[in-house]
Amino acid sequence: MNTEQFDKEINEIFEECRNILVNKGREYQSTDKEGSNVFANFERISENVGVNRETALWIYFSKHRDSIATFIRDLEKGTPIDEIEKNLTEPINGRIFDAINYLLLLNSMINDRRKN
């Protein structure tokens, strides 16, 4: 892959990540008189299980990380991509995009803590 193709792919990936983050985000955030809270889902989970919101996010992120790791291990064994993907509940690209989004959310949570 040359630089031009890579740049194009990166732009497409971030656009897709943004679309996923915005669309899924609506489902998980809350809105009240103070405005919207993009971390509401993680805060609810953190209260339910007694961890901070970053730990709740990390648990969700780990599911995708584990799936990606399994995919890579299968590639290492020489399993063809199409055979690996037959056994997945969603395409590996979706797991990668979700992992990117969880890292973006984590970054925002950390920045939010710094400000507050």
mmCIF file of N, CA, C and O in Angstrom, residues 2-99:
data_model
loop_
_atom_site.group_PDB
_atom_site.id
_atom_site.type_symbol
_atom_site.label_atom_id
_atom_site.label_comp_id
_atom_site.label_asym_id
_atom_site.label_seq_id
_atom_site.Cartn_x
_atom_site.Cartn_y
_atom_site.Cartn_z
ATOM 1 N N ASN A 2 0.627 2.161 -0.895
ATOM 2 C CA ASN A 2 1.425 3.378 -0.935
ATOM 3 C C ASN A 2 0.825 4.444 -0.013
ATOM 4 O O ASN A 2 -0.251 4.264 0.557
ATOM 5 N N THR A 3 1.546 5.553 0.136
ATOM 6 C CA THR A 3 1.146 6.609 1.070
ATOM 7 C C THR A 3 -0.209 7.190 0.717
ATOM 8 O O THR A 3 -1.044 7.431 1.607
ATOM 9 N N GLU A 4 -0.462 7.394 -0.544
ATOM 10 C CA GLU A 4 -1.746 7.964 -0.975
ATOM 11 C C GLU A 4 -2.904 7.030 -0.617
ATOM 12 O O GLU A 4 -3.934 7.474 -0.090
ATOM 13 N N GLN A 5 -2.747 5.755 -0.879
ATOM 14 C CA GLN A 5 -3.781 4.780 -0.530
ATOM 15 C C GLN A 5 -3.975 4.715 0.984
ATOM 16 O O GLN A 5 -5.103 4.642 1.466
ATOM 17 N N PHE A 6 -2.872 4.750 1.719
ATOM 18 C CA PHE A 6 -2.932 4.704 3.184
ATOM 19 C C PHE A 6 -3.675 5.921 3.733
ATOM 20 O O PHE A 6 -4.561 5.790 4.589
ATOM 21 N N ASP A 7 -3.335 7.108 3.246
ATOM 22 C CA ASP A 7 -4.015 8.329 3.692
ATOM 23 C C ASP A 7 -5.508 8.261 3.418
ATOM 24 O O ASP A 7 -6.331 8.635 4.264
ATOM 25 N N LYS A 8 -5.866 7.771 2.237
ATOM 26 C CA LYS A 8 -7.278 7.639 1.876
ATOM 27 C C LYS A 8 -7.980 6.658 2.825
ATOM 28 O O LYS A 8 -9.073 6.930 3.316
ATOM 29 N N GLU A 9 -7.326 5.539 3.091
ATOM 30 C CA GLU A 9 -7.917 4.536 3.975
ATOM 31 C C GLU A 9 -8.082 5.074 5.395
ATOM 32 O O GLU A 9 -9.116 4.861 6.031
ATOM 33 N N ILE A 10 -7.078 5.779 5.893
ATOM 34 C CA ILE A 10 -7.153 6.348 7.238
ATOM 35 C C ILE A 10 -8.316 7.332 7.327
ATOM 36 O O ILE A 10 -9.088 7.325 8.299
ATOM 37 N N ASN A 11 -8.473 8.177 6.335
ATOM 38 C CA ASN A 11 -9.597 9.123 6.327
ATOM 39 C C ASN A 11 -10.927 8.388 6.333
ATOM 40 O O ASN A 11 -11.861 8.777 7.049
ATOM 41 N N GLU A 12 -11.037 7.322 5.551
ATOM 42 C CA GLU A 12 -12.276 6.530 5.516
ATOM 43 C C GLU A 12 -12.530 5.855 6.864
ATOM 44 O O GLU A 12 -13.664 5.803 7.331
ATOM 45 N N ILE A 13 -11.469 5.338 7.483
ATOM 46 C CA ILE A 13 -11.615 4.677 8.781
ATOM 47 C C ILE A 13 -12.107 5.669 9.827
ATOM 48 O O ILE A 13 -13.056 5.393 10.568
ATOM 49 N N PHE A 14 -11.479 6.828 9.900
ATOM 50 C CA PHE A 14 -11.899 7.805 10.908
ATOM 51 C C PHE A 14 -13.302 8.331 10.642
ATOM 52 O O PHE A 14 -14.052 8.592 11.590
ATOM 53 N N GLU A 15 -13.670 8.452 9.408
ATOM 54 C CA GLU A 15 -15.051 8.862 9.092
ATOM 55 C C GLU A 15 -16.037 7.800 9.558
ATOM 56 O O GLU A 15 -17.070 8.101 10.157
ATOM 57 N N GLU A 16 -15.717 6.533 9.310
ATOM 58 C CA GLU A 16 -16.583 5.436 9.753
ATOM 59 C C GLU A 16 -16.617 5.365 11.273
ATOM 60 O O GLU A 16 -17.685 5.181 11.873
ATOM 61 N N CYS A 17 -15.469 5.519 11.915
ATOM 62 C CA CYS A 17 -15.427 5.527 13.384
ATOM 63 C C CYS A 17 -16.301 6.655 13.930
ATOM 64 O O CYS A 17 -17.059 6.460 14.886
ATOM 65 N N ARG A 18 -16.189 7.812 13.329
ATOM 66 C CA ARG A 18 -16.997 8.957 13.776
ATOM 67 C C ARG A 18 -18.482 8.658 13.621
ATOM 68 O O ARG A 18 -19.272 8.929 14.526
ATOM 69 N N ASN A 19 -18.877 8.116 12.492
ATOM 70 C CA ASN A 19 -20.285 7.779 12.278
ATOM 71 C C ASN A 19 -20.783 6.782 13.315
ATOM 72 O O ASN A 19 -21.879 6.927 13.863
ATOM 73 N N ILE A 20 -19.993 5.760 13.579
ATOM 74 C CA ILE A 20 -20.364 4.754 14.579
ATOM 75 C C ILE A 20 -20.469 5.401 15.950
ATOM 76 O O ILE A 20 -21.436 5.184 16.687
ATOM 77 N N LEU A 21 -19.476 6.199 16.303
ATOM 78 C CA LEU A 21 -19.440 6.834 17.615
ATOM 79 C C LEU A 21 -20.641 7.748 17.825
ATOM 80 O O LEU A 21 -21.283 7.718 18.879
ATOM 81 N N VAL A 22 -20.985 8.517 16.825
ATOM 82 C CA VAL A 22 -22.123 9.432 16.937
ATOM 83 C C VAL A 22 -23.429 8.650 17.008
ATOM 84 O O VAL A 22 -24.274 8.898 17.877
ATOM 85 N N ASN A 23 -23.604 7.680 16.122
ATOM 86 C CA ASN A 23 -24.869 6.935 16.090
ATOM 87 C C ASN A 23 -25.055 6.048 17.313
ATOM 88 O O ASN A 23 -26.123 6.036 17.925
ATOM 89 N N LYS A 24 -24.028 5.290 17.699
ATOM 90 C CA LYS A 24 -24.136 4.457 18.896
ATOM 91 C C LYS A 24 -24.185 5.325 20.148
ATOM 92 O O LYS A 24 -24.835 4.969 21.125
ATOM 93 N N GLY A 25 -23.476 6.444 20.109
ATOM 94 C CA GLY A 25 -23.435 7.338 21.260
ATOM 95 C C GLY A 25 -24.807 7.827 21.669
ATOM 96 O O GLY A 25 -25.110 7.939 22.857
ATOM 97 N N ARG A 26 -25.643 8.104 20.702
ATOM 98 C CA ARG A 26 -27.009 8.564 21.003
ATOM 99 C C ARG A 26 -27.762 7.545 21.853
ATOM 100 O O ARG A 26 -28.571 7.889 22.693
ATOM 101 N N GLU A 27 -27.477 6.288 21.602
ATOM 102 C CA GLU A 27 -28.147 5.200 22.299
ATOM 103 C C GLU A 27 -27.699 5.096 23.760
ATOM 104 O O GLU A 27 -28.468 4.685 24.620
ATOM 105 N N TYR A 28 -26.476 5.481 24.051
ATOM 106 C CA TYR A 28 -25.893 5.252 25.367
ATOM 107 C C TYR A 28 -25.781 6.495 26.246
ATOM 108 O O TYR A 28 -25.616 6.386 27.440
ATOM 109 N N GLN A 29 -25.850 7.674 25.660
ATOM 110 C CA GLN A 29 -25.714 8.882 26.461
ATOM 111 C C GLN A 29 -27.043 9.279 27.081
ATOM 112 O O GLN A 29 -28.079 8.716 26.754
ATOM 113 N N SER A 30 -26.996 10.204 27.990
ATOM 114 C CA SER A 30 -28.230 10.701 28.594
ATOM 115 C C SER A 30 -28.277 12.211 28.446
ATOM 116 O O SER A 30 -27.256 12.872 28.270
ATOM 117 N N THR A 31 -29.469 12.747 28.518
ATOM 118 C CA THR A 31 -29.658 14.179 28.443
ATOM 119 C C THR A 31 -30.552 14.600 29.595
ATOM 120 O O THR A 31 -31.577 13.976 29.852
ATOM 121 N N ASP A 32 -30.146 15.641 30.292
ATOM 122 C CA ASP A 32 -30.969 16.199 31.360
ATOM 123 C C ASP A 32 -30.883 17.717 31.280
ATOM 124 O O ASP A 32 -30.385 18.268 30.296
ATOM 125 N N LYS A 33 -31.345 18.403 32.323
ATOM 126 C CA LYS A 33 -31.374 19.865 32.290
ATOM 127 C C LYS A 33 -29.984 20.488 32.165
ATOM 128 O O LYS A 33 -29.838 21.607 31.734
ATOM 129 N N GLU A 34 -28.945 19.732 32.538
ATOM 130 C CA GLU A 34 -27.577 20.230 32.427
ATOM 131 C C GLU A 34 -26.961 19.952 31.058
ATOM 132 O O GLU A 34 -25.851 20.373 30.787
ATOM 133 N N GLY A 35 -27.646 19.209 30.216
ATOM 134 C CA GLY A 35 -27.143 18.896 28.884
ATOM 135 C C GLY A 35 -26.950 17.407 28.710
ATOM 136 O O GLY A 35 -27.450 16.601 29.490
ATOM 137 N N SER A 36 -26.193 17.035 27.691
ATOM 138 C CA SER A 36 -25.979 15.618 27.413
ATOM 139 C C SER A 36 -24.726 15.125 28.133
ATOM 140 O O SER A 36 -23.803 15.881 28.407
ATOM 141 N N ASN A 37 -24.724 13.834 28.439
ATOM 142 C CA ASN A 37 -23.590 13.182 29.084
ATOM 143 C C ASN A 37 -23.207 11.981 28.233
ATOM 144 O O ASN A 37 -23.877 10.958 28.267
ATOM 145 N N VAL A 38 -22.124 12.123 27.484
ATOM 146 C CA VAL A 38 -21.698 11.051 26.587
ATOM 147 C C VAL A 38 -21.150 9.847 27.341
ATOM 148 O O VAL A 38 -21.029 8.768 26.776
ATOM 149 N N PHE A 39 -20.846 10.021 28.629
ATOM 150 C CA PHE A 39 -20.300 8.926 29.431
ATOM 151 C C PHE A 39 -21.357 8.245 30.298
ATOM 152 O O PHE A 39 -21.027 7.393 31.130
ATOM 153 N N ALA A 40 -22.621 8.582 30.111
ATOM 154 C CA ALA A 40 -23.687 8.110 31.007
ATOM 155 C C ALA A 40 -23.721 6.588 31.130
ATOM 156 O O ALA A 40 -23.856 6.056 32.235
ATOM 157 N N ASN A 41 -23.606 5.878 30.026
ATOM 158 C CA ASN A 41 -23.650 4.419 30.069
ATOM 159 C C ASN A 41 -22.530 3.857 30.934
ATOM 160 O O ASN A 41 -22.749 2.977 31.769
ATOM 161 N N PHE A 42 -21.332 4.368 30.770
ATOM 162 C CA PHE A 42 -20.199 3.890 31.549
ATOM 163 C C PHE A 42 -20.351 4.249 33.030
ATOM 164 O O PHE A 42 -19.942 3.493 33.901
ATOM 165 N N GLU A 43 -20.950 5.396 33.300
ATOM 166 C CA GLU A 43 -21.168 5.802 34.687
ATOM 167 C C GLU A 43 -22.224 4.934 35.358
ATOM 168 O O GLU A 43 -22.089 4.576 36.528
ATOM 169 N N ARG A 44 -23.266 4.582 34.620
ATOM 170 C CA ARG A 44 -24.284 3.667 35.174
ATOM 171 C C ARG A 44 -23.660 2.307 35.494
ATOM 172 O O ARG A 44 -23.879 1.743 36.571
ATOM 173 N N ILE A 45 -22.879 1.796 34.561
ATOM 174 C CA ILE A 45 -22.219 0.504 34.767
ATOM 175 C C ILE A 45 -21.252 0.591 35.944
ATOM 176 O O ILE A 45 -21.209 -0.308 36.790
ATOM 177 N N SER A 46 -20.504 1.669 36.018
ATOM 178 C CA SER A 46 -19.524 1.808 37.098
ATOM 179 C C SER A 46 -20.211 1.826 38.456
ATOM 180 O O SER A 46 -19.715 1.215 39.409
ATOM 181 N N GLU A 47 -21.356 2.482 38.552
ATOM 182 C CA GLU A 47 -22.116 2.484 39.806
ATOM 183 C C GLU A 47 -22.637 1.095 40.139
ATOM 184 O O GLU A 47 -22.607 0.667 41.296
ATOM 185 N N ASN A 48 -23.119 0.383 39.131
ATOM 186 C CA ASN A 48 -23.673 -0.960 39.356
ATOM 187 C C ASN A 48 -22.645 -1.958 39.861
ATOM 188 O O ASN A 48 -22.973 -2.833 40.664
ATOM 189 N N VAL A 49 -21.409 -1.860 39.380
ATOM 190 C CA VAL A 49 -20.405 -2.864 39.749
ATOM 191 C C VAL A 49 -19.312 -2.326 40.671
ATOM 192 O O VAL A 49 -18.424 -3.075 41.066
ATOM 193 N N GLY A 50 -19.358 -1.043 40.993
ATOM 194 C CA GLY A 50 -18.421 -0.488 41.957
ATOM 195 C C GLY A 50 -17.032 -0.223 41.434
ATOM 196 O O GLY A 50 -16.050 -0.427 42.144
ATOM 197 N N VAL A 51 -16.936 0.220 40.192
ATOM 198 C CA VAL A 51 -15.655 0.602 39.609
ATOM 199 C C VAL A 51 -15.800 1.991 39.004
ATOM 200 O O VAL A 51 -16.911 2.498 38.870
ATOM 201 N N ASN A 52 -14.677 2.609 38.632
ATOM 202 C CA ASN A 52 -14.818 3.909 37.976
ATOM 203 C C ASN A 52 -15.217 3.725 36.511
ATOM 204 O O ASN A 52 -15.171 2.611 35.974
ATOM 205 N N ARG A 53 -15.628 4.801 35.892
ATOM 206 C CA ARG A 53 -16.134 4.716 34.504
ATOM 207 C C ARG A 53 -15.053 4.265 33.529
ATOM 208 O O ARG A 53 -15.335 3.605 32.536
ATOM 209 N N GLU A 54 -13.802 4.608 33.806
ATOM 210 C CA GLU A 54 -12.709 4.191 32.936
ATOM 211 C C GLU A 54 -12.522 2.681 32.975
ATOM 212 O O GLU A 54 -12.259 2.058 31.938
ATOM 213 N N THR A 55 -12.685 2.097 34.146
ATOM 214 C CA THR A 55 -12.590 0.643 34.263
ATOM 215 C C THR A 55 -13.751 -0.014 33.530
ATOM 216 O O THR A 55 -13.553 -1.024 32.834
ATOM 217 N N ALA A 56 -14.942 0.546 33.647
ATOM 218 C CA ALA A 56 -16.099 0.012 32.916
ATOM 219 C C ALA A 56 -15.829 0.046 31.410
ATOM 220 O O ALA A 56 -16.070 -0.930 30.697
ATOM 221 N N LEU A 57 -15.294 1.163 30.941
ATOM 222 C CA LEU A 57 -14.953 1.274 29.519
ATOM 223 C C LEU A 57 -13.900 0.235 29.144
ATOM 224 O O LEU A 57 -14.017 -0.414 28.108
ATOM 225 N N TRP A 58 -12.898 0.051 29.987
ATOM 226 C CA TRP A 58 -11.814 -0.888 29.686
ATOM 227 C C TRP A 58 -12.332 -2.310 29.538
ATOM 228 O O TRP A 58 -11.846 -3.065 28.695
ATOM 229 N N ILE A 59 -13.314 -2.664 30.334
ATOM 230 C CA ILE A 59 -13.907 -4.001 30.239
ATOM 231 C C ILE A 59 -14.566 -4.176 28.864
ATOM 232 O O ILE A 59 -14.364 -5.194 28.198
ATOM 233 N N TYR A 60 -15.315 -3.181 28.433
ATOM 234 C CA TYR A 60 -15.945 -3.248 27.111
ATOM 235 C C TYR A 60 -14.881 -3.271 26.006
ATOM 236 O O TYR A 60 -14.990 -4.024 25.041
ATOM 237 N N PHE A 61 -13.867 -2.434 26.145
ATOM 238 C CA PHE A 61 -12.784 -2.390 25.171
ATOM 239 C C PHE A 61 -12.088 -3.751 25.070
ATOM 240 O O PHE A 61 -11.742 -4.204 23.977
ATOM 241 N N SER A 62 -11.901 -4.398 26.218
ATOM 242 C CA SER A 62 -11.177 -5.678 26.260
ATOM 243 C C SER A 62 -11.845 -6.752 25.421
ATOM 244 O O SER A 62 -11.168 -7.613 24.843
ATOM 245 N N LYS A 63 -13.167 -6.715 25.342
ATOM 246 C CA LYS A 63 -13.883 -7.680 24.504
ATOM 247 C C LYS A 63 -13.422 -7.557 23.043
ATOM 248 O O LYS A 63 -13.162 -8.559 22.379
ATOM 249 N N HIS A 64 -13.290 -6.345 22.580
ATOM 250 C CA HIS A 64 -12.854 -6.114 21.200
ATOM 251 C C HIS A 64 -11.370 -6.440 21.038
ATOM 252 O O HIS A 64 -10.973 -7.041 20.035
ATOM 253 N N ARG A 65 -10.572 -6.055 22.027
ATOM 254 C CA ARG A 65 -9.145 -6.364 21.995
ATOM 255 C C ARG A 65 -8.928 -7.876 21.919
ATOM 256 O O ARG A 65 -8.111 -8.362 21.138
ATOM 257 N N ASP A 66 -9.684 -8.629 22.710
ATOM 258 C CA ASP A 66 -9.551 -10.088 22.700
ATOM 259 C C ASP A 66 -9.949 -10.678 21.352
ATOM 260 O O ASP A 66 -9.307 -11.601 20.849
ATOM 261 N N SER A 67 -11.002 -10.154 20.760
ATOM 262 C CA SER A 67 -11.436 -10.636 19.452
ATOM 263 C C SER A 67 -10.379 -10.350 18.386
ATOM 264 O O SER A 67 -10.085 -11.196 17.540
ATOM 265 N N ILE A 68 -9.794 -9.161 18.443
ATOM 266 C CA ILE A 68 -8.747 -8.794 17.486
ATOM 267 C C ILE A 68 -7.523 -9.689 17.691
ATOM 268 O O ILE A 68 -6.920 -10.169 16.726
ATOM 269 N N ALA A 69 -7.167 -9.956 18.949
ATOM 270 C CA ALA A 69 -6.022 -10.824 19.245
ATOM 271 C C ALA A 69 -6.250 -12.238 18.712
ATOM 272 O O ALA A 69 -5.339 -12.854 18.143
ATOM 273 N N THR A 70 -7.460 -12.747 18.873
ATOM 274 C CA THR A 70 -7.790 -14.080 18.347
ATOM 275 C C THR A 70 -7.672 -14.091 16.825
ATOM 276 O O THR A 70 -7.136 -15.035 16.239
ATOM 277 N N PHE A 71 -8.156 -13.044 16.193
ATOM 278 C CA PHE A 71 -8.051 -12.909 14.742
ATOM 279 C C PHE A 71 -6.585 -12.972 14.313
ATOM 280 O O PHE A 71 -6.220 -13.703 13.386
ATOM 281 N N ILE A 72 -5.732 -12.232 15.001
ATOM 282 C CA ILE A 72 -4.306 -12.199 14.663
ATOM 283 C C ILE A 72 -3.654 -13.559 14.911
ATOM 284 O O ILE A 72 -2.850 -14.032 14.098
ATOM 285 N N ARG A 73 -4.017 -14.221 16.003
ATOM 286 C CA ARG A 73 -3.474 -15.565 16.270
ATOM 287 C C ARG A 73 -3.871 -16.531 15.163
ATOM 288 O O ARG A 73 -3.063 -17.356 14.723
ATOM 289 N N ASP A 74 -5.118 -16.428 14.707
ATOM 290 C CA ASP A 74 -5.567 -17.297 13.619
ATOM 291 C C ASP A 74 -4.807 -17.007 12.328
ATOM 292 O O ASP A 74 -4.463 -17.939 11.587
ATOM 293 N N LEU A 75 -4.531 -15.733 12.058
ATOM 294 C CA LEU A 75 -3.705 -15.391 10.888
ATOM 295 C C LEU A 75 -2.316 -16.003 11.023
ATOM 296 O O LEU A 75 -1.763 -16.531 10.063
ATOM 297 N N GLU A 76 -1.765 -15.925 12.222
ATOM 298 C CA GLU A 76 -0.429 -16.468 12.481
ATOM 299 C C GLU A 76 -0.384 -17.968 12.217
ATOM 300 O O GLU A 76 0.632 -18.501 11.755
ATOM 301 N N LYS A 77 -1.503 -18.641 12.486
ATOM 302 C CA LYS A 77 -1.585 -20.093 12.232
ATOM 303 C C LYS A 77 -1.722 -20.403 10.746
ATOM 304 O O LYS A 77 -1.685 -21.560 10.344
ATOM 305 N N GLY A 78 -1.927 -19.367 9.937
ATOM 306 C CA GLY A 78 -2.077 -19.568 8.505
ATOM 307 C C GLY A 78 -3.512 -19.712 8.044
ATOM 308 O O GLY A 78 -3.762 -20.041 6.881
ATOM 309 N N THR A 79 -4.464 -19.460 8.929
ATOM 310 C CA THR A 79 -5.870 -19.562 8.559
ATOM 311 C C THR A 79 -6.222 -18.411 7.616
ATOM 312 O O THR A 79 -5.912 -17.254 7.913
ATOM 313 N N PRO A 80 -6.851 -18.708 6.483
ATOM 314 C CA PRO A 80 -7.240 -17.642 5.545
ATOM 315 C C PRO A 80 -8.255 -16.683 6.178
ATOM 316 O O PRO A 80 -9.099 -17.090 6.982
ATOM 317 N N ILE A 81 -8.163 -15.409 5.813
ATOM 318 C CA ILE A 81 -9.043 -14.384 6.386
ATOM 319 C C ILE A 81 -10.512 -14.734 6.214
ATOM 320 O O ILE A 81 -11.296 -14.600 7.158
ATOM 321 N N ASP A 82 -10.909 -15.196 5.024
ATOM 322 C CA ASP A 82 -12.328 -15.498 4.813
ATOM 323 C C ASP A 82 -12.814 -16.611 5.738
ATOM 324 O O ASP A 82 -13.952 -16.596 6.206
ATOM 325 N N GLU A 83 -11.945 -17.561 6.061
ATOM 326 C CA GLU A 83 -12.320 -18.637 6.983
ATOM 327 C C GLU A 83 -12.444 -18.104 8.412
ATOM 328 O O GLU A 83 -13.364 -18.473 9.147
ATOM 329 N N ILE A 84 -11.524 -17.229 8.795
ATOM 330 C CA ILE A 84 -11.591 -16.627 10.130
ATOM 331 C C ILE A 84 -12.887 -15.832 10.272
ATOM 332 O O ILE A 84 -13.604 -15.946 11.267
ATOM 333 N N GLU A 85 -13.177 -15.034 9.262
ATOM 334 C CA GLU A 85 -14.339 -14.137 9.345
ATOM 335 C C GLU A 85 -15.664 -14.888 9.359
ATOM 336 O O GLU A 85 -16.652 -14.375 9.882
ATOM 337 N N LYS A 86 -15.686 -16.105 8.830
ATOM 338 C CA LYS A 86 -16.920 -16.908 8.875
ATOM 339 C C LYS A 86 -17.347 -17.185 10.303
ATOM 340 O O LYS A 86 -18.524 -17.355 10.586
ATOM 341 N N ASN A 87 -16.382 -17.257 11.214
ATOM 342 C CA ASN A 87 -16.666 -17.587 12.608
ATOM 343 C C ASN A 87 -16.904 -16.363 13.490
ATOM 344 O O ASN A 87 -17.126 -16.508 14.687
ATOM 345 N N LEU A 88 -16.842 -15.175 12.916
ATOM 346 C CA LEU A 88 -17.029 -13.955 13.701
ATOM 347 C C LEU A 88 -18.486 -13.517 13.669
ATOM 348 O O LEU A 88 -19.173 -13.688 12.669
ATOM 349 N N THR A 89 -18.939 -12.917 14.768
ATOM 350 C CA THR A 89 -20.311 -12.394 14.811
ATOM 351 C C THR A 89 -20.426 -11.053 14.108
ATOM 352 O O THR A 89 -21.525 -10.628 13.775
ATOM 353 N N GLU A 90 -19.298 -10.396 13.902
ATOM 354 C CA GLU A 90 -19.249 -9.160 13.121
ATOM 355 C C GLU A 90 -17.889 -9.086 12.449
ATOM 356 O O GLU A 90 -16.926 -9.695 12.924
ATOM 357 N N PRO A 91 -17.773 -8.344 11.356
ATOM 358 C CA PRO A 91 -16.479 -8.254 10.667
ATOM 359 C C PRO A 91 -15.399 -7.700 11.600
ATOM 360 O O PRO A 91 -15.678 -6.880 12.471
ATOM 361 N N ILE A 92 -14.171 -8.131 11.398
ATOM 362 C CA ILE A 92 -13.064 -7.688 12.241
ATOM 363 C C ILE A 92 -12.905 -6.175 12.162
ATOM 364 O O ILE A 92 -12.539 -5.535 13.157
ATOM 365 N N ASN A 93 -13.214 -5.577 11.024
ATOM 366 C CA ASN A 93 -13.119 -4.123 10.900
ATOM 367 C C ASN A 93 -14.035 -3.428 11.914
ATOM 368 O O ASN A 93 -13.668 -2.410 12.481
ATOM 369 N N GLY A 94 -15.213 -4.002 12.151
ATOM 370 C CA GLY A 94 -16.126 -3.433 13.141
ATOM 371 C C GLY A 94 -15.522 -3.469 14.530
ATOM 372 O O GLY A 94 -15.667 -2.515 15.315
ATOM 373 N N ARG A 95 -14.845 -4.542 14.868
ATOM 374 C CA ARG A 95 -14.170 -4.649 16.170
ATOM 375 C C ARG A 95 -13.049 -3.610 16.273
ATOM 376 O O ARG A 95 -12.866 -2.981 17.314
ATOM 377 N N ILE A 96 -12.311 -3.448 15.194
ATOM 378 C CA ILE A 96 -11.222 -2.463 15.188
ATOM 379 C C ILE A 96 -11.785 -1.059 15.336
ATOM 380 O O ILE A 96 -11.277 -0.256 16.135
ATOM 381 N N PHE A 97 -12.837 -0.743 14.598
ATOM 382 C CA PHE A 97 -13.448 0.587 14.694
ATOM 383 C C PHE A 97 -13.981 0.834 16.102
ATOM 384 O O PHE A 97 -13.807 1.918 16.658
ATOM 385 N N ASP A 98 -14.632 -0.172 16.693
ATOM 386 C CA ASP A 98 -15.128 -0.022 18.064
ATOM 387 C C ASP A 98 -13.975 0.181 19.045
ATOM 388 O O ASP A 98 -14.062 0.996 19.966
ATOM 389 N N ALA A 99 -12.877 -0.548 18.861
ATOM 390 C CA ALA A 99 -11.710 -0.391 19.737
ATOM 391 C C ALA A 99 -11.149 1.029 19.631
ATOM 392 O O ALA A 99 -10.823 1.647 20.649
#
